[in-house]
Short mmCIF file of C-alpha atoms in Angstrom, two decimals:
data_model
loop_
_atom_site.label_atom_id
_atom_site.label_comp_id
_atom_site.label_asym_id
_atom_site.label_seq_id
_atom_site.Cartn_x
_atom_site.Cartn_y
_atom_site.Cartn_z
CA MET X 1 -0.59 -0.07 0.00
CA MET X 2 0.91 3.17 -0.75
CA GLN X 3 2.61 5.47 2.29
CA PHE X 4 3.08 9.23 1.60
CA PRO X 5 2.19 10.73 4.07
CA LEU X 6 -1.86 11.40 5.45
CA PHE X 7 -1.73 14.64 8.25
CA HIS X 8 2.29 13.54 8.75
CA THR X 9 0.71 10.05 9.16
CA PRO X 10 1.23 6.67 6.39
CA LEU X 11 -2.00 5.68 5.03
CA SER X 12 -2.16 2.35 5.66
CA LEU X 13 -1.57 4.20 9.43
CA THR X 14 -4.59 5.61 8.64
CA PHE X 15 -6.68 3.16 6.96
CA LEU X 16 -6.18 1.71 10.47
CA TYR X 17 -6.92 3.90 12.26
CA PHE X 18 -10.10 4.14 10.71
CA VAL X 19 -11.03 0.73 10.60
CA TRP X 20 -10.44 0.22 14.81
CA TYR X 21 -12.43 3.38 15.31
CA SER X 22 -15.04 2.54 12.67
CA PHE X 23 -15.92 -1.44 15.33
CA LEU X 24 -15.23 0.38 18.07
CA GLY X 25 -17.30 2.67 17.37
CA TRP X 26 -20.10 -0.49 16.47
CA CYS X 27 -19.29 -1.57 20.02
CA MET X 28 -20.11 1.40 21.60
CA GLU X 29 -23.79 1.89 19.33
CA SER X 30 -24.62 -1.76 19.40
CA THR X 31 -24.37 -2.25 22.90
CA PHE X 32 -26.10 0.84 23.57
CA CYS X 33 -28.65 -0.15 21.78
CA SER X 34 -29.25 -3.79 22.91
CA VAL X 35 -28.79 -2.05 26.64
CA CYS X 36 -31.94 -0.06 25.33
CA GLN X 37 -33.92 -2.54 23.53
CA LYS X 38 -33.35 -5.98 26.13
CA ARG X 39 -32.16 -7.38 22.99
CA TRP X 40 -29.01 -7.62 20.88
CA ILE X 41 -29.21 -4.44 18.25
CA ASN X 42 -26.47 -5.24 15.32
CA ARG X 43 -26.18 -1.46 14.56
CA GLY X 44 -23.66 -1.94 11.90
CA PHE X 45 -24.77 -0.54 8.58
CA LEU X 46 -22.70 -2.89 6.50
CA HIS X 47 -21.79 -6.51 6.80
CA ALA X 48 -19.04 -6.26 9.14
CA PRO X 49 -18.88 -5.25 12.17
CA LEU X 50 -18.10 -1.54 11.98
CA CYS X 51 -19.72 1.49 11.88
CA PRO X 52 -18.05 4.12 9.16
CA ILE X 53 -19.52 7.46 10.49
CA TYR X 54 -17.49 6.69 13.87
CA GLY X 55 -14.01 5.55 11.54
CA VAL X 56 -14.54 9.05 9.47
CA GLY X 57 -15.13 10.38 13.06
CA VAL X 58 -12.56 9.96 16.03
CA LEU X 59 -10.30 10.72 12.73
CA ILE X 60 -11.45 14.20 11.90
CA MET X 61 -10.95 14.85 15.91
CA VAL X 62 -7.96 13.30 15.76
CA ASN X 63 -6.42 15.38 13.00
CA PHE X 64 -8.67 18.91 12.83
CA PHE X 65 -8.58 18.68 16.71
CA THR X 66 -5.96 18.90 18.26
CA PRO X 67 -5.27 22.32 17.83
CA PHE X 68 -7.41 23.06 20.24
CA VAL X 69 -6.23 20.72 23.17
CA ASN X 70 -4.95 23.84 25.19
CA ASN X 71 -8.15 25.96 25.38
CA ILE X 72 -10.14 23.08 26.73
CA PRO X 73 -13.77 25.52 26.07
CA LEU X 74 -12.72 26.08 22.63
CA PHE X 75 -12.25 22.60 21.67
CA TYR X 76 -15.64 21.22 22.75
CA VAL X 77 -17.32 24.12 21.65
CA MET X 78 -15.61 22.97 17.65
CA ALA X 79 -15.66 19.67 18.35
CA THR X 80 -20.20 19.41 18.78
CA VAL X 81 -20.66 21.66 15.75
CA VAL X 82 -18.30 19.65 13.65
CA MET X 83 -19.28 16.75 15.10
CA SER X 84 -23.05 17.10 15.03
CA ALA X 85 -22.05 19.24 11.22
CA TRP X 86 -21.08 15.67 9.99
CA GLU X 87 -23.71 12.90 11.80
CA TYR X 88 -26.01 15.43 9.69
CA PHE X 89 -24.86 15.30 6.84
CA VAL X 90 -24.59 11.52 6.83
CA GLY X 91 -28.03 11.75 8.05
CA TRP X 92 -29.37 14.02 4.84
CA LEU X 93 -26.92 11.19 2.72
CA LEU X 94 -28.16 8.91 3.32
CA GLU X 95 -31.57 9.97 3.17
CA VAL X 96 -30.91 11.72 -0.64
CA THR X 97 -29.55 8.13 -1.70
CA THR X 98 -31.23 5.71 -0.91
CA HIS X 99 -34.70 7.60 1.09
CA VAL X 100 -34.84 5.23 3.52
CA LYS X 101 -33.67 8.46 7.38
CA TYR X 102 -32.44 5.28 9.55
CA TRP X 103 -32.16 7.67 12.61
CA ASP X 104 -34.80 10.09 14.04
CA TYR X 105 -34.29 12.09 17.10
CA SER X 106 -37.61 14.05 15.74
CA HIS X 107 -39.03 12.85 19.54
CA ARG X 108 -35.68 14.66 21.04
CA ARG X 109 -36.20 18.24 21.92
CA PHE X 110 -33.40 20.52 19.81
CA ASN X 111 -33.51 19.04 17.53
CA LEU X 112 -33.16 19.76 13.26
CA LYS X 113 -34.95 17.94 10.99
CA GLY X 114 -34.18 14.33 13.26
CA ARG X 115 -31.02 14.37 11.95
CA ILE X 116 -29.13 15.81 15.39
CA CYS X 117 -30.26 16.86 18.71
CA LEU X 118 -28.41 18.41 20.93
CA GLY X 119 -28.46 15.80 23.45
CA ASN X 120 -26.41 13.79 21.21
CA SER X 121 -24.29 16.64 20.26
CA LEU X 122 -22.66 17.32 23.40
CA TYR X 123 -21.39 14.32 24.46
CA TRP X 124 -19.23 15.03 20.36
CA GLY X 125 -18.12 16.86 22.67
CA LEU X 126 -17.10 14.94 25.92
CA ALA X 127 -16.63 11.73 22.66
CA ALA X 128 -14.03 14.76 20.73
CA TYR X 129 -12.01 14.97 24.41
CA LEU X 130 -11.70 11.18 25.34
CA ALA X 131 -10.87 10.36 21.71
CA ILE X 132 -7.64 12.54 22.00
CA PHE X 133 -7.11 12.44 25.36
CA LEU X 134 -7.35 8.75 26.46
CA ILE X 135 -8.21 6.40 23.40
CA HIS X 136 -5.84 7.47 20.51
CA PRO X 137 -2.67 8.67 22.66
CA ALA X 138 -3.24 4.59 23.33
CA THR X 139 -4.11 2.70 19.78
CA ALA X 140 -1.28 5.04 18.61
CA HIS X 141 1.28 3.32 20.66
CA LEU X 142 -0.69 -0.30 20.02
CA PHE X 143 -0.06 0.57 16.06
CA ALA X 144 3.42 1.49 16.39
CA LYS X 145 4.83 -1.73 17.40
CA LEU X 146 3.53 -3.04 14.13
CA ASN X 147 6.76 -3.14 11.38
CA PRO X 148 5.84 -1.38 7.76
CA LEU X 149 5.56 -5.00 5.65
CA PRO X 150 2.39 -5.89 7.80
CA ARG X 151 0.77 -3.38 8.69
CA GLN X 152 0.48 -3.01 4.72
CA ILE X 153 -0.86 -5.89 4.05
CA LEU X 154 -2.58 -5.76 6.85
CA ALA X 155 -4.47 -2.76 5.51
CA LEU X 156 -4.23 -4.76 2.44
CA ILE X 157 -6.39 -7.47 3.11
CA LEU X 158 -8.26 -5.14 5.37
CA ALA X 159 -9.58 -2.53 1.78
CA VAL X 160 -10.46 -5.36 -0.14
CA LEU X 161 -12.88 -6.18 2.55
CA ILE X 162 -14.36 -3.72 3.42
CA LEU X 163 -14.80 -2.74 0.02
CA ILE X 164 -15.79 -5.78 -1.50
CA ASP X 165 -19.13 -5.51 2.08
CA THR X 166 -19.74 -2.14 0.92
CA ILE X 167 -20.52 -2.55 -3.35
CA ILE X 168 -22.66 -5.87 -1.28
CA THR X 169 -23.91 -3.13 0.39
CA ILE X 170 -25.03 -0.80 -2.16
CA ARG X 171 -26.71 -3.08 -4.09
CA ASP X 172 -28.34 -4.25 -1.25
CA LEU X 173 -29.91 -0.61 -0.55
CA ALA X 174 -30.20 0.17 -5.14
CA LEU X 175 -32.33 -3.19 -4.88
CA LEU X 176 -34.20 -2.55 -1.57
CA SER X 177 -35.44 1.55 -3.42
CA SER X 178 -36.01 -0.33 -6.54
CA ALA X 179 -38.62 -2.18 -4.30
CA LEU X 180 -40.05 1.00 -2.25
CA SER X 181 -40.41 2.45 -6.00
CA LYS X 182 -42.27 -0.78 -6.87
CA VAL X 183 -44.92 -1.04 -3.31
CA GLU X 184 -45.32 3.16 -4.40
CA GLN X 185 -46.03 2.10 -7.82
CA VAL X 186 -48.82 -0.10 -6.67
CA ARG X 187 -49.60 1.24 -4.05
CA VAL X 188 -50.72 4.60 -6.62
CA GLN X 189 -52.26 2.78 -9.14
CA LEU X 190 -54.66 1.00 -6.15
CA GLU X 191 -55.73 4.57 -5.41
CA LEU X 192 -56.50 5.85 -8.96
CA GLY X 193 -58.12 1.86 -9.62
CA LYS X 194 -60.26 3.30 -7.23
CA MET X 195 -61.31 6.18 -8.80
CA GLU X 196 -61.82 4.70 -11.69
CA LEU X 197 -63.50 2.23 -11.37
CA GLN X 198 -65.81 4.00 -9.55
CA GLN X 199 -66.38 6.60 -12.73
CA HIS X 200 -66.53 3.10 -15.11
CA ILE X 201 -69.85 2.12 -12.78
CA GLU X 202 -71.66 5.80 -13.16
CA ASP X 203 -70.89 5.54 -16.87
CA HIS X 204 -71.70 2.00 -17.77
CA ILE X 205 -75.21 3.23 -15.87
CA GLU X 206 -75.52 6.00 -18.36
CA GLU X 207 -74.39 4.51 -21.16
CA ARG X 208 -77.09 2.20 -20.40
CA LYS X 209 -79.96 4.56 -19.70
CA SER X 210 -78.97 6.15 -23.26
CA ALA X 211 -78.82 2.29 -25.19
CA LEU X 212 -81.65 1.74 -23.57
CA GLY X 213 -84.11 4.72 -23.94
CA GLN X 214 -87.01 3.92 -25.07
CA SER X 215 -87.00 0.76 -23.61
CA ILE X 216 -86.63 1.79 -19.59
CA SER X 217 -89.50 4.91 -20.97
CA ASP X 218 -91.67 1.96 -21.05
CA LEU X 219 -90.25 -0.14 -18.22
CA GLN X 220 -90.81 2.45 -16.18
CA SER X 221 -94.78 2.80 -17.08
CA ALA X 222 -94.31 -1.02 -16.34
CA GLY X 223 -92.79 -0.04 -13.21
CA GLY X 224 -89.88 0.95 -10.85
CA ARG X 225 -89.01 -2.34 -10.06
CA ALA X 226 -87.32 -3.22 -14.00
CA LYS X 227 -84.98 -0.33 -13.64
CA GLU X 228 -83.79 -1.25 -10.54
CA MET X 229 -83.15 -4.11 -12.08
CA LEU X 230 -81.58 -3.59 -14.58
CA ASN X 231 -79.57 -0.47 -13.24
CA GLN X 232 -78.52 -3.06 -10.01
CA ALA X 233 -77.95 -5.84 -12.25
CA ALA X 234 -74.91 -3.12 -13.87
CA GLN X 235 -73.82 -1.82 -10.86
CA GLU X 236 -72.94 -6.02 -10.11
CA ARG X 237 -71.07 -6.10 -13.04
CA ALA X 238 -68.67 -3.68 -13.01
CA ARG X 239 -68.27 -4.42 -9.02
CA ALA X 240 -67.50 -7.64 -10.45
CA ALA X 241 -64.56 -5.96 -12.73
CA GLN X 242 -63.86 -3.34 -9.87
CA GLU X 243 -62.65 -6.38 -7.74
CA LYS X 244 -60.90 -8.72 -10.15
CA ALA X 245 -59.25 -5.29 -11.77
CA ARG X 246 -58.28 -5.26 -7.31
CA ALA X 247 -57.48 -8.71 -6.25
CA ALA X 248 -55.34 -8.32 -8.95
CA GLN X 249 -53.38 -5.38 -8.51
CA GLU X 250 -53.40 -6.15 -4.53
CA LYS X 251 -51.97 -9.93 -5.52
CA LEU X 252 -48.88 -8.03 -7.06
CA ARG X 253 -48.42 -5.77 -3.88
CA ALA X 254 -48.19 -9.13 -2.23
CA LYS X 255 -45.35 -9.70 -4.10
CA HIS X 256 -43.66 -6.73 -4.73
CA MET X 257 -44.45 -6.80 -0.39
CA ALA X 258 -43.07 -9.24 -0.09
CA GLU X 259 -39.81 -8.62 -1.98
CA LEU X 260 -39.94 -5.18 0.02
CA ALA X 261 -39.82 -7.71 3.05
CA ARG X 262 -36.79 -9.49 1.74
CA ARG X 263 -34.16 -6.94 0.66
CA SER X 264 -35.22 -4.70 4.01
CA ALA X 265 -35.07 -6.98 6.40
CA ARG X 266 -31.67 -5.97 7.86
CA PHE X 267 -31.83 -3.18 7.23
CA MET X 268 -35.26 -2.87 9.95
CA LYS X 269 -33.25 -5.44 12.46
CA HIS X 270 -30.18 -2.84 13.52
CA TYR X 271 -32.37 0.21 12.93
CA SER X 272 -35.21 1.01 14.67
CA ALA X 273 -35.85 4.07 14.24
CA MET X 274 -35.65 3.71 10.73
CA SER X 275 -38.31 5.42 8.07
CA LEU X 276 -39.39 6.34 4.22
CA HIS X 277 -38.02 9.89 4.17
CA HIS X 278 -40.93 9.87 1.18
CA ASP X 279 -43.52 7.40 2.54
CA PRO X 280 -43.21 7.02 6.21
CA ALA X 281 -46.60 5.28 6.02
CA LEU X 282 -45.01 3.13 4.32
CA LEU X 283 -42.16 1.12 6.12
CA LYS X 284 -45.46 1.48 8.95
CA ASP X 285 -47.52 -1.46 6.38
CA LEU X 286 -44.76 -2.72 5.63
CA ARG X 287 -43.82 -4.04 9.89
CA GLN X 288 -47.79 -4.71 9.51
CA TRP X 289 -47.76 -7.00 6.74
CA VAL X 290 -44.77 -8.73 8.30
CA GLU X 291 -45.99 -9.37 11.35
CA SER X 292 -49.49 -10.69 10.19
CA HIS X 293 -48.06 -13.19 7.80
CA LYS X 294 -45.13 -14.29 10.18
CA ALA X 295 -48.99 -15.30 12.64
CA LYS X 296 -49.14 -17.54 9.09
#
């Protein structure tokens, strides 16, 4: 692996720092969520036990906040603002690229579009202090024991594995986005179908009236019951066509919901607060659909 320095640190060593802190972030996040929900929660976005947002976050802390360590109040403010901006950016990027909201602080006070909140932001300042003064010095001391060649080989192997994992995850997200679009299209078609078929019923009745013309007048003079029977028969035929079309749409929707459930299972399991950016109700419907099919 190339050895040009990145922030005065060899690239291979910087990458190992990233992997290590991503793993520590995964441990912290998974443990915290598991304790809160009283069940094991794997908070890894990738298949590997890594949370890259923490890996990048600690690298930002180490490389940009060190000059402020002699001024603790300024250091804390800088860390809080910059790391909150980083969390907001990651949340926004995931929402616009995957149409999925993986965490949501909307239920907390002083939040900004549910992506960040004051409470979490204050923790970022404390985390930066711990990272720079306690965690990173011990990590740097440990990694310094690695010789350059083994370090490069290890970094290269991990880079390849993480790249493969990232490609697979991006593919999973693309398939999830496609499944979401299919379900949304069917939902819209069902709503439109209801209105179109209702209009079809009304139009069909009017056409029958026009076509029968004088016959309807004669039947009216003979008795209103015959007219009512004709109208009822027309409505039943239109209703039958409506139910047939609706059954076909529901069958198609069930097929797409099954695909969506399969594609989203891993992400929904890891992110209990996950929601859809453009249609929050759809994910609620999906969870209900999954529960109803589990019962069966």
